[in-house]
Amino acid sequence: MKVTNSAEKITSFGGFNFVFKSFKDSGLSDLVDKHLGSRVKTFGFSFSDIFVNHLAVYLNGGDCTEDINDHLRDHLQNVRGMHVCSADTVLRGVKELATDTLYMENPDTGVKHEFNLNPRLNDLLIKGLKQTGQIKVNKWYDLDYDNQVQPTEKYDAAKTYKKNYGYQPGIASIKNMPVYIEGRNGNSQAKYLQDRTLDRSFSNLESNGVRINRFRADSASYQKKVVDLVERNSRSFCIRAKRCAKMDERIGSIAKTCWNKIRLGTQEMEVTDLPDYFPFGGDKPYRLVISRIKRKDSQTDIFSGEAYTYRGILTNDTESTNREIVAFYNARGESERLFDVMNNDFGWAKMPCSFLSENTAFMIMTAIYANFYSYLIGEYSKKLYWLKPNFRLKKFIFRFINVSAKWIRSGRNHILKLYTRKDYSPLLT
């Protein structure tokens, strides 16, 4: 085997030229600079330059910001019109966009909590979705909310309930796209002051003209303050109910004839509902939809006397059937896939900074990239038969980004020469 080298300016990431063009053409580049304002002129790079360089890390197969310096700089310099900056410049931009962290102490436990809100970037998060048409004003959407433990050994990370150090950000999403992210330190459990977090999320959505049809969340949201807030800001809600003595007593009194068998996917279960359930010791009734699944170990429930696992969903929806309520709530499992995407595709598993404030800015910025990728794969798959709208980022990189290319000049025009049999030209129409 013989090897020869060539000094030709050929990049193996030629597909990113189209991504860069789409970032400009979509209006996101102008939106970023307009919304975030100008940086100090001596810095030389705008916020949109920082965003597109940071985006390039993940859309070219990198997993940390330093990959710009180590692997991508020469390739990105072959993207016509792109101002390539260093990893240090990107990280300085992240720190510039960070906001002060709020410190508060729980008077009941004495535990100190840290929250980072960053309203400016959260506003940009929604405006970006509106800019690309992924979310439209005055249209009704379903909203999911969840918190996720992000293990990390950063300087200010606190111990989580999982006994490791990390953060526990709260994230609200629509159609698996983040619309609000709030940084929390690891010792701040999901239920603590969640009503305030959700209030800020609803306010941000409302100010951007986004309306909420249904709200969906796990049992950490099973609180009177949260239920009252959600009821004011959405048409209906489905929240996982916590088992308690009152609920168990009601479950034990349900007649066998009231249970109806259903199948959701491969799962068989029985469902019923209690239309007059009074949670939190209050005087306002809600509907409690109950599902039960046969236990494999045949261990009987102490209240019902039967071998089932019982789960309840609190809702104010009186129109949907029990099956529809359970199916809607169970679809929440698909929305939790968002954390997998953010961790493995957009860098959340490797926080770049030392403090919660900076890492919250980083999480919101990468969420903007994730939303843009959803837009990108949706648009490209309409024109290129060899792309599918459900492709994860890694598959998109292999199928689209990884193509040898170089810029040539012919007839006073700059032409991107691609070394492939795939036809990229439909993207230019």
One Martini backbone bead per residue (centre of mass of N, CA, C, O) as a GRO file, in nm:
protein
  429
    1MET     BB    1   0.096   0.036   0.023
    2LYS     BB    2   0.025   0.371  -0.080
    3VAL     BB    3   0.101   0.719   0.010
    4THR     BB    4  -0.058   1.041  -0.045
    5ASN     BB    5  -0.049   1.393  -0.049
    6SER     BB    6  -0.274   1.684  -0.020
    7ALA     BB    7  -0.330   2.052  -0.045
    8GLU     BB    8  -0.613   2.051  -0.082
    9LYS     BB    9  -0.929   2.216  -0.012
   10ILE     BB   10  -1.067   1.955   0.154
   11THR     BB   11  -1.372   1.848   0.290
   12SER     BB   12  -1.563   1.612   0.500
   13PHE     BB   13  -1.797   1.861   0.567
   14GLY     BB   14  -1.985   1.973   0.320
   15GLY     BB   15  -2.286   1.985   0.441
   16PHE     BB   16  -2.248   2.250   0.619
   17ASN     BB   17  -2.301   2.461   0.400
   18PHE     BB   18  -2.614   2.424   0.412
   19VAL     BB   19  -2.653   2.489   0.710
   20PHE     BB   20  -2.542   2.776   0.703
   21LYS     BB   21  -2.748   2.881   0.496
   22SER     BB   22  -3.002   2.814   0.670
   23PHE     BB   23  -2.932   2.994   0.911
   24LYS     BB   24  -2.955   3.252   0.742
   25ASP     BB   25  -3.230   3.214   0.580
   26SER     BB   26  -3.418   3.178   0.842
   27GLY     BB   27  -3.318   3.431   1.049
   28LEU     BB   28  -3.146   3.352   1.303
   29SER     BB   29  -2.901   3.530   1.284
   30ASP     BB   30  -3.053   3.802   1.309
   31LEU     BB   31  -3.206   3.739   1.570
   32VAL     BB   32  -2.968   3.708   1.761
   33ASP     BB   33  -2.851   3.997   1.723
   34LYS     BB   34  -3.109   4.154   1.791
   35HIS     BB   35  -3.166   4.025   2.078
   36LEU     BB   36  -2.855   4.043   2.205
   37GLY     BB   37  -2.676   4.217   2.051
   38SER     BB   38  -2.380   4.371   2.089
   39ARG     BB   39  -2.056   4.342   2.097
   40VAL     BB   40  -1.753   4.413   2.143
   41LYS     BB   41  -1.573   4.515   1.875
   42THR     BB   42  -1.289   4.387   1.961
   43PHE     BB   43  -1.381   4.084   1.937
   44GLY     BB   44  -1.508   4.025   1.619
   45PHE     BB   45  -1.766   3.862   1.730
   46SER     BB   46  -2.070   3.760   1.707
   47PHE     BB   47  -2.333   3.584   1.827
   48SER     BB   48  -2.386   3.434   1.559
   49ASP     BB   49  -2.101   3.323   1.533
   50ILE     BB   50  -2.108   3.159   1.795
   51PHE     BB   51  -2.353   2.985   1.731
   52VAL     BB   52  -2.246   2.851   1.461
   53ASN     BB   53  -1.991   2.727   1.589
   54HIS     BB   54  -2.136   2.561   1.803
   55LEU     BB   55  -2.317   2.405   1.608
   56ALA     BB   56  -2.079   2.270   1.448
   57VAL     BB   57  -1.987   2.071   1.653
   58TYR     BB   58  -2.251   1.882   1.647
   59LEU     BB   59  -2.287   1.873   1.315
   60ASN     BB   60  -1.969   1.733   1.311
   61GLY     BB   61  -1.939   1.519   1.576
   62GLY     BB   62  -1.910   1.663   1.827
   63ASP     BB   63  -1.891   1.700   2.219
   64CYS     BB   64  -1.706   1.964   2.235
   65THR     BB   65  -1.579   2.280   2.205
   66GLU     BB   66  -1.270   2.194   2.156
   67ASP     BB   67  -1.312   2.072   1.864
   68ILE     BB   68  -1.243   2.322   1.704
   69ASN     BB   69  -0.935   2.311   1.760
   70ASP     BB   70  -0.870   1.994   1.714
   71HIS     BB   71  -1.069   1.934   1.425
   72LEU     BB   72  -1.254   2.188   1.271
   73ARG     BB   73  -1.118   2.446   1.164
   74ASP     BB   74  -1.028   2.368   0.871
   75HIS     BB   75  -1.318   2.298   0.777
   76LEU     BB   76  -1.467   2.571   0.847
   77GLN     BB   77  -1.282   2.748   0.653
   78ASN     BB   78  -1.448   2.609   0.398
   79VAL     BB   79  -1.685   2.793   0.476
   80ARG     BB   80  -1.853   3.013   0.310
   81GLY     BB   81  -1.875   3.307   0.525
   82MET     BB   82  -1.733   3.195   0.774
   83HIS     BB   83  -1.655   3.280   1.114
   84VAL     BB   84  -1.387   3.150   1.272
   85CYS     BB   85  -1.356   3.039   1.599
   86SER     BB   86  -1.275   2.974   1.908
   87ALA     BB   87  -1.341   2.811   2.196
   88ASP     BB   88  -1.294   3.058   2.380
   89THR     BB   89  -1.502   3.241   2.241
   90VAL     BB   90  -1.748   3.071   2.293
   91LEU     BB   91  -1.720   3.066   2.608
   92ARG     BB   92  -1.739   3.371   2.641
   93GLY     BB   93  -2.024   3.392   2.529
   94VAL     BB   94  -2.160   3.221   2.744
   95LYS     BB   95  -2.078   3.404   2.986
   96GLU     BB   96  -2.218   3.665   2.881
   97LEU     BB   97  -2.516   3.513   2.894
   98ALA     BB   98  -2.511   3.506   3.179
   99THR     BB   99  -2.674   3.491   3.498
  100ASP     BB  100  -2.770   3.541   3.795
  101THR     BB  101  -2.796   3.365   4.083
  102LEU     BB  102  -3.037   3.237   4.294
  103TYR     BB  103  -3.069   3.263   4.650
  104MET     BB  104  -3.220   3.020   4.878
  105GLU     BB  105  -3.413   2.940   5.178
  106ASN     BB  106  -3.555   2.688   5.348
  107PRO     BB  107  -3.736   2.733   5.640
  108ASP     BB  108  -3.798   2.424   5.708
  109THR     BB  109  -3.482   2.298   5.643
  110GLY     BB  110  -3.225   2.498   5.556
  111VAL     BB  111  -3.198   2.474   5.260
  112LYS     BB  112  -3.000   2.560   4.990
  113HIS     BB  113  -3.084   2.735   4.690
  114GLU     BB  114  -3.046   2.724   4.320
  115PHE     BB  115  -3.129   2.969   4.061
  116ASN     BB  116  -3.158   2.988   3.695
  117LEU     BB  117  -3.322   3.181   3.441
  118ASN     BB  118  -3.270   3.345   3.177
  119PRO     BB  119  -3.486   3.529   2.998
  120ARG     BB  120  -3.343   3.602   2.729
  121LEU     BB  121  -3.290   3.310   2.623
  122ASN     BB  122  -3.582   3.206   2.656
  123ASP     BB  123  -3.700   3.401   2.451
  124LEU     BB  124  -3.523   3.302   2.212
  125LEU     BB  125  -3.626   3.011   2.207
  126ILE     BB  126  -3.911   3.092   2.099
  127LYS     BB  127  -3.839   3.283   1.866
  128GLY     BB  128  -3.699   3.065   1.698
  129LEU     BB  129  -3.958   2.894   1.649
  130LYS     BB  130  -4.112   3.123   1.508
  131GLN     BB  131  -3.911   3.183   1.278
  132THR     BB  132  -3.939   2.868   1.161
  133GLY     BB  133  -4.252   2.769   1.221
  134GLN     BB  134  -4.282   2.559   1.467
  135ILE     BB  135  -4.430   2.809   1.596
  136LYS     BB  136  -4.751   2.957   1.643
  137VAL     BB  137  -4.954   3.205   1.674
  138ASN     BB  138  -5.252   3.123   1.837
  139LYS     BB  139  -5.181   2.831   1.892
  140TRP     BB  140  -5.245   2.512   2.012
  141TYR     BB  141  -5.068   2.343   2.285
  142ASP     BB  142  -4.871   2.097   2.425
  143LEU     BB  143  -4.738   2.065   2.763
  144ASP     BB  144  -4.424   1.980   2.902
  145TYR     BB  145  -4.289   1.864   3.227
  146ASP     BB  146  -3.943   1.844   3.359
  147ASN     BB  147  -3.689   1.678   3.548
  148GLN     BB  148  -3.320   1.649   3.544
  149VAL     BB  149  -3.048   1.468   3.618
  150GLN     BB  150  -2.711   1.617   3.598
  151PRO     BB  151  -2.425   1.482   3.600
  152THR     BB  152  -2.160   1.658   3.785
  153GLU     BB  153  -1.822   1.805   3.883
  154LYS     BB  154  -1.872   2.082   3.942
  155TYR     BB  155  -1.804   2.326   4.162
  156ASP     BB  156  -2.138   2.387   4.240
  157ALA     BB  157  -2.230   2.111   4.274
  158ALA     BB  158  -2.489   1.916   4.403
  159LYS     BB  159  -2.649   1.685   4.580
  160THR     BB  160  -2.852   1.435   4.496
  161TYR     BB  161  -3.096   1.188   4.533
  162LYS     BB  162  -2.872   0.990   4.382
  163LYS     BB  163  -2.582   1.059   4.526
  164ASN     BB  164  -2.492   1.278   4.327
  165TYR     BB  165  -2.344   1.516   4.129
  166GLY     BB  166  -2.540   1.812   4.024
  167TYR     BB  167  -2.814   1.887   3.828
  168GLN     BB  168  -3.186   2.010   3.802
  169PRO     BB  169  -3.341   2.082   3.548
  170GLY     BB  170  -3.602   2.261   3.397
  171ILE     BB  171  -3.838   2.144   3.133
  172ALA     BB  172  -4.013   2.282   2.865
  173SER     BB  173  -4.235   2.131   2.610
  174ILE     BB  174  -4.299   2.114   2.247
  175LYS     BB  175  -4.279   1.859   2.057
  176ASN     BB  176  -3.982   1.808   2.179
  177MET     BB  177  -3.942   2.124   2.230
  178PRO     BB  178  -3.782   2.361   2.378
  179VAL     BB  179  -3.925   2.660   2.579
  180TYR     BB  180  -3.801   2.601   2.878
  181ILE     BB  181  -3.518   2.685   3.103
  182GLU     BB  182  -3.413   2.587   3.438
  183GLY     BB  183  -3.181   2.632   3.673
  184ARG     BB  184  -3.068   2.370   3.902
  185ASN     BB  185  -2.965   2.236   4.165
  186GLY     BB  186  -2.932   1.914   4.291
  187ASN     BB  187  -3.099   1.984   4.576
  188SER     BB  188  -3.347   2.065   4.384
  189GLN     BB  189  -3.634   1.956   4.369
  190ALA     BB  190  -3.896   1.947   4.155
  191LYS     BB  191  -4.122   2.048   4.372
  192TYR     BB  192  -3.961   2.297   4.435
  193LEU     BB  193  -4.108   2.576   4.331
  194GLN     BB  194  -4.270   2.495   4.065
  195ASP     BB  195  -4.482   2.719   4.033
  196ARG     BB  196  -4.273   2.940   3.955
  197THR     BB  197  -4.156   2.809   3.708
  198LEU     BB  198  -4.427   2.782   3.553
  199ASP     BB  199  -4.503   3.078   3.555
  200ARG     BB  200  -4.263   3.168   3.377
  201SER     BB  201  -4.332   2.990   3.138
  202PHE     BB  202  -4.619   3.097   3.079
  203SER     BB  203  -4.536   3.395   3.043
  204ASN     BB  204  -4.349   3.351   2.799
  205LEU     BB  205  -4.563   3.228   2.615
  206GLU     BB  206  -4.772   3.457   2.625
  207SER     BB  207  -4.577   3.689   2.518
  208ASN     BB  208  -4.559   3.495   2.238
  209GLY     BB  209  -4.855   3.374   2.166
  210VAL     BB  210  -4.878   3.099   2.334
  211ARG     BB  211  -5.099   2.826   2.357
  212ILE     BB  212  -5.255   2.606   2.602
  213ASN     BB  213  -5.416   2.309   2.614
  214ARG     BB  214  -5.219   2.080   2.739
  215PHE     BB  215  -5.103   1.937   3.045
  216ARG     BB  216  -4.792   1.752   3.138
  217ALA     BB  217  -4.706   1.547   3.435
  218ASP     BB  218  -4.572   1.441   3.708
  219SER     BB  219  -4.581   1.397   4.059
  220ALA     BB  220  -4.428   1.671   4.121
  221SER     BB  221  -4.711   1.830   4.029
  222TYR     BB  222  -4.870   1.722   4.289
  223GLN     BB  223  -5.005   2.031   4.354
  224LYS     BB  224  -5.203   2.282   4.433
  225LYS     BB  225  -5.046   2.521   4.307
  226VAL     BB  226  -5.006   2.386   4.032
  227VAL     BB  227  -5.296   2.320   3.955
  228ASP     BB  228  -5.401   2.611   3.968
  229LEU     BB  229  -5.207   2.726   3.755
  230VAL     BB  230  -5.268   2.535   3.517
  231GLU     BB  231  -5.575   2.595   3.502
  232ARG     BB  232  -5.526   2.903   3.417
  233ASN     BB  233  -5.311   2.817   3.153
  234SER     BB  234  -5.519   2.586   3.062
  235ARG     BB  235  -5.758   2.371   2.953
  236SER     BB  236  -5.583   2.114   3.045
  237PHE     BB  237  -5.488   1.822   3.255
  238CYS     BB  238  -5.211   1.576   3.331
  239ILE     BB  239  -5.147   1.423   3.650
  240ARG     BB  240  -4.968   1.245   3.852
  241ALA     BB  241  -5.076   1.064   4.119
  242LYS     BB  242  -5.050   1.022   4.451
  243ARG     BB  243  -5.034   0.801   4.681
  244CYS     BB  244  -5.295   0.751   4.926
  245ALA     BB  245  -5.523   0.680   5.160
  246LYS     BB  246  -5.764   0.799   5.006
  247MET     BB  247  -5.713   0.656   4.738
  248ASP     BB  248  -5.703   0.364   4.841
  249GLU     BB  249  -5.990   0.363   4.948
  250ARG     BB  250  -6.129   0.411   4.673
  251ILE     BB  251  -6.010   0.168   4.525
  252GLY     BB  252  -6.127  -0.053   4.723
  253SER     BB  253  -6.444   0.038   4.634
  254ILE     BB  254  -6.425  -0.078   4.356
  255ALA     BB  255  -6.592  -0.237   4.134
  256LYS     BB  256  -6.541  -0.487   3.905
  257THR     BB  257  -6.750  -0.368   3.685
  258CYS     BB  258  -6.581  -0.084   3.639
  259TRP     BB  259  -6.380  -0.237   3.472
  260ASN     BB  260  -6.180  -0.178   3.172
  261LYS     BB  261  -6.048  -0.316   2.894
  262ILE     BB  262  -5.723  -0.244   2.753
  263ARG     BB  263  -5.500  -0.141   2.472
  264LEU     BB  264  -5.150  -0.023   2.468
  265GLY     BB  265  -5.017  -0.169   2.242
  266THR     BB  266  -4.875  -0.424   2.449
  267GLN     BB  267  -5.062  -0.315   2.681
  268GLU     BB  268  -5.247  -0.443   2.939
  269MET     BB  269  -5.554  -0.305   3.090
  270GLU     BB  270  -5.733  -0.129   3.346
  271VAL     BB  271  -6.016   0.104   3.364
  272THR     BB  272  -6.110   0.404   3.551
  273ASP     BB  273  -6.323   0.640   3.742
  274LEU     BB  274  -6.329   0.948   3.949
  275PRO     BB  275  -6.537   1.232   3.930
  276ASP     BB  276  -6.514   1.296   4.275
  277TYR     BB  277  -6.222   1.409   4.345
  278PHE     BB  278  -6.050   1.532   4.653
  279PRO     BB  279  -5.774   1.704   4.668
  280PHE     BB  280  -5.581   1.843   4.926
  281GLY     BB  281  -5.839   1.892   5.113
  282GLY     BB  282  -6.054   2.000   4.931
  283ASP     BB  283  -6.364   2.137   4.749
  284LYS     BB  284  -6.254   2.041   4.465
  285PRO     BB  285  -6.334   1.860   4.193
  286TYR     BB  286  -6.193   1.574   4.029
  287ARG     BB  287  -6.052   1.364   3.795
  288LEU     BB  288  -5.981   1.007   3.840
  289VAL     BB  289  -5.767   0.810   3.660
  290ILE     BB  290  -5.755   0.452   3.660
  291SER     BB  291  -5.493   0.209   3.653
  292ARG     BB  292  -5.436  -0.150   3.590
  293ILE     BB  293  -5.180  -0.404   3.649
  294LYS     BB  294  -5.066  -0.704   3.637
  295ARG     BB  295  -4.888  -0.893   3.850
  296LYS     BB  296  -4.618  -1.114   3.833
  297ASP     BB  297  -4.600  -1.184   4.162
  298SER     BB  298  -4.902  -1.184   4.294
  299GLN     BB  299  -4.921  -0.937   4.469
  300THR     BB  300  -5.126  -0.795   4.689
  301ASP     BB  301  -5.338  -0.545   4.761
  302ILE     BB  302  -5.442  -0.416   5.062
  303PHE     BB  303  -5.711  -0.269   4.952
  304SER     BB  304  -5.819  -0.465   4.710
  305GLY     BB  305  -5.703  -0.776   4.713
  306GLU     BB  306  -5.524  -0.747   4.447
  307ALA     BB  307  -5.291  -0.822   4.169
  308TYR     BB  308  -5.208  -0.490   4.140
  309THR     BB  309  -5.111  -0.197   3.963
  310TYR     BB  310  -5.161   0.139   4.062
  311ARG     BB  311  -5.279   0.434   3.873
  312GLY     BB  312  -5.298   0.797   3.869
  313ILE     BB  313  -5.498   1.065   3.703
  314LEU     BB  314  -5.516   1.401   3.712
  315THR     BB  315  -5.817   1.584   3.600
  316ASN     BB  316  -6.032   1.828   3.401
  317ASP     BB  317  -6.122   1.616   3.195
  318THR     BB  318  -6.466   1.533   3.082
  319GLU     BB  319  -6.453   1.419   2.770
  320SER     BB  320  -6.256   1.210   2.779
  321THR     BB  321  -6.156   0.908   2.786
  322ASN     BB  322  -5.982   0.689   2.964
  323ARG     BB  323  -5.803   0.600   2.732
  324GLU     BB  324  -5.715   0.887   2.638
  325ILE     BB  325  -5.580   0.972   2.900
  326VAL     BB  326  -5.369   0.745   2.921
  327ALA     BB  327  -5.243   0.784   2.641
  328PHE     BB  328  -5.150   1.076   2.681
  329TYR     BB  329  -4.970   1.028   2.927
  330ASN     BB  330  -4.787   0.796   2.808
  331ALA     BB  331  -4.663   0.990   2.583
  332ARG     BB  332  -4.451   1.116   2.776
  333GLY     BB  333  -4.218   0.917   2.720
  334GLU     BB  334  -4.138   1.058   2.452
  335SER     BB  335  -4.061   1.337   2.579
  336GLU     BB  336  -3.814   1.216   2.750
  337ARG     BB  337  -3.620   1.191   2.500
  338LEU     BB  338  -3.498   1.474   2.512
  339PHE     BB  339  -3.266   1.411   2.715
  340ASP     BB  340  -3.115   1.221   2.529
  341VAL     BB  341  -3.057   1.428   2.310
  342MET     BB  342  -2.908   1.641   2.485
  343ASN     BB  343  -2.686   1.454   2.596
  344ASN     BB  344  -2.586   1.302   2.309
  345ASP     BB  345  -2.611   1.553   2.085
  346PHE     BB  346  -2.588   1.849   2.284
  347GLY     BB  347  -2.377   1.828   2.558
  348TRP     BB  348  -2.499   1.776   2.855
  349ALA     BB  349  -2.283   1.554   2.948
  350LYS     BB  350  -2.074   1.820   2.888
  351MET     BB  351  -2.004   2.052   3.079
  352PRO     BB  352  -1.799   2.351   3.033
  353CYS     BB  353  -1.846   2.477   3.314
  354SER     BB  354  -1.837   2.576   3.671
  355PHE     BB  355  -2.132   2.709   3.662
  356LEU     BB  356  -2.469   2.737   3.661
  357SER     BB  357  -2.505   2.997   3.494
  358GLU     BB  358  -2.336   2.901   3.245
  359ASN     BB  359  -2.480   2.620   3.200
  360THR     BB  360  -2.756   2.740   3.140
  361ALA     BB  361  -2.677   2.890   2.887
  362PHE     BB  362  -2.580   2.637   2.741
  363MET     BB  363  -2.853   2.481   2.742
  364ILE     BB  364  -3.014   2.690   2.579
  365MET     BB  365  -2.837   2.703   2.330
  366THR     BB  366  -2.857   2.394   2.259
  367ALA     BB  367  -3.165   2.402   2.229
  368ILE     BB  368  -3.161   2.580   1.979
  369TYR     BB  369  -3.009   2.372   1.807
  370ALA     BB  370  -3.216   2.143   1.832
  371ASN     BB  371  -3.448   2.299   1.699
  372PHE     BB  372  -3.301   2.352   1.433
  373TYR     BB  373  -3.266   2.056   1.357
  374SER     BB  374  -3.567   1.993   1.336
  375TYR     BB  375  -3.605   2.186   1.102
  376LEU     BB  376  -3.393   2.077   0.907
  377ILE     BB  377  -3.490   1.777   0.876
  378GLY     BB  378  -3.773   1.856   0.783
  379GLU     BB  379  -3.690   2.012   0.522
  380TYR     BB  380  -3.488   1.813   0.384
  381SER     BB  381  -3.686   1.558   0.370
  382LYS     BB  382  -3.869   1.693   0.144
  383LYS     BB  383  -3.614   1.688  -0.085
  384LEU     BB  384  -3.470   1.423   0.039
  385TYR     BB  385  -3.515   1.082   0.020
  386TRP     BB  386  -3.245   1.009   0.213
  387LEU     BB  387  -3.424   1.154   0.426
  388LYS     BB  388  -3.552   1.166   0.765
  389PRO     BB  389  -3.738   1.323   1.021
  390ASN     BB  390  -3.623   1.091   1.249
  391PHE     BB  391  -3.336   1.160   1.255
  392ARG     BB  392  -3.064   1.143   1.410
  393LEU     BB  393  -2.775   1.310   1.422
  394LYS     BB  394  -2.577   1.085   1.342
  395LYS     BB  395  -2.723   1.004   1.080
  396PHE     BB  396  -2.707   1.283   0.946
  397ILE     BB  397  -2.401   1.298   0.931
  398PHE     BB  398  -2.356   1.041   0.758
  399ARG     BB  399  -2.567   1.123   0.519
  400PHE     BB  400  -2.482   1.452   0.487
  401ILE     BB  401  -2.219   1.587   0.603
  402ASN     BB  402  -2.041   1.342   0.497
  403VAL     BB  403  -1.878   1.524   0.243
  404SER     BB  404  -1.679   1.580  -0.004
  405ALA     BB  405  -1.532   1.919  -0.047
  406LYS     BB  406  -1.506   2.212  -0.272
  407TRP     BB  407  -1.407   2.524  -0.373
  408ILE     BB  408  -1.480   2.680  -0.685
  409ARG     BB  409  -1.384   2.872  -0.980
  410SER     BB  410  -1.641   2.977  -1.224
  411GLY     BB  411  -1.736   3.228  -1.404
  412ARG     BB  412  -1.731   3.418  -1.138
  413ASN     BB  413  -1.798   3.163  -0.961
  414HIS     BB  414  -1.899   2.990  -0.678
  415ILE     BB  415  -1.840   2.634  -0.635
  416LEU     BB  416  -1.969   2.338  -0.501
  417LYS     BB  417  -1.782   2.047  -0.475
  418LEU     BB  418  -1.906   1.714  -0.486
  419TYR     BB  419  -1.806   1.378  -0.369
  420THR     BB  420  -2.093   1.251  -0.509
  421ARG     BB  421  -2.409   1.088  -0.598
  422LYS     BB  422  -2.561   1.274  -0.449
  423ASP     BB  423  -2.844   1.499  -0.448
  424TYR     BB  424  -2.839   1.848  -0.338
  425SER     BB  425  -2.997   2.054  -0.531
  426PRO     BB  426  -3.293   2.078  -0.403
  427LEU     BB  427  -3.194   2.291  -0.178
  428LEU     BB  428  -3.181   2.539  -0.406
  429THR     BB  429  -3.516   2.563  -0.460
   0.00000   0.00000   0.00000
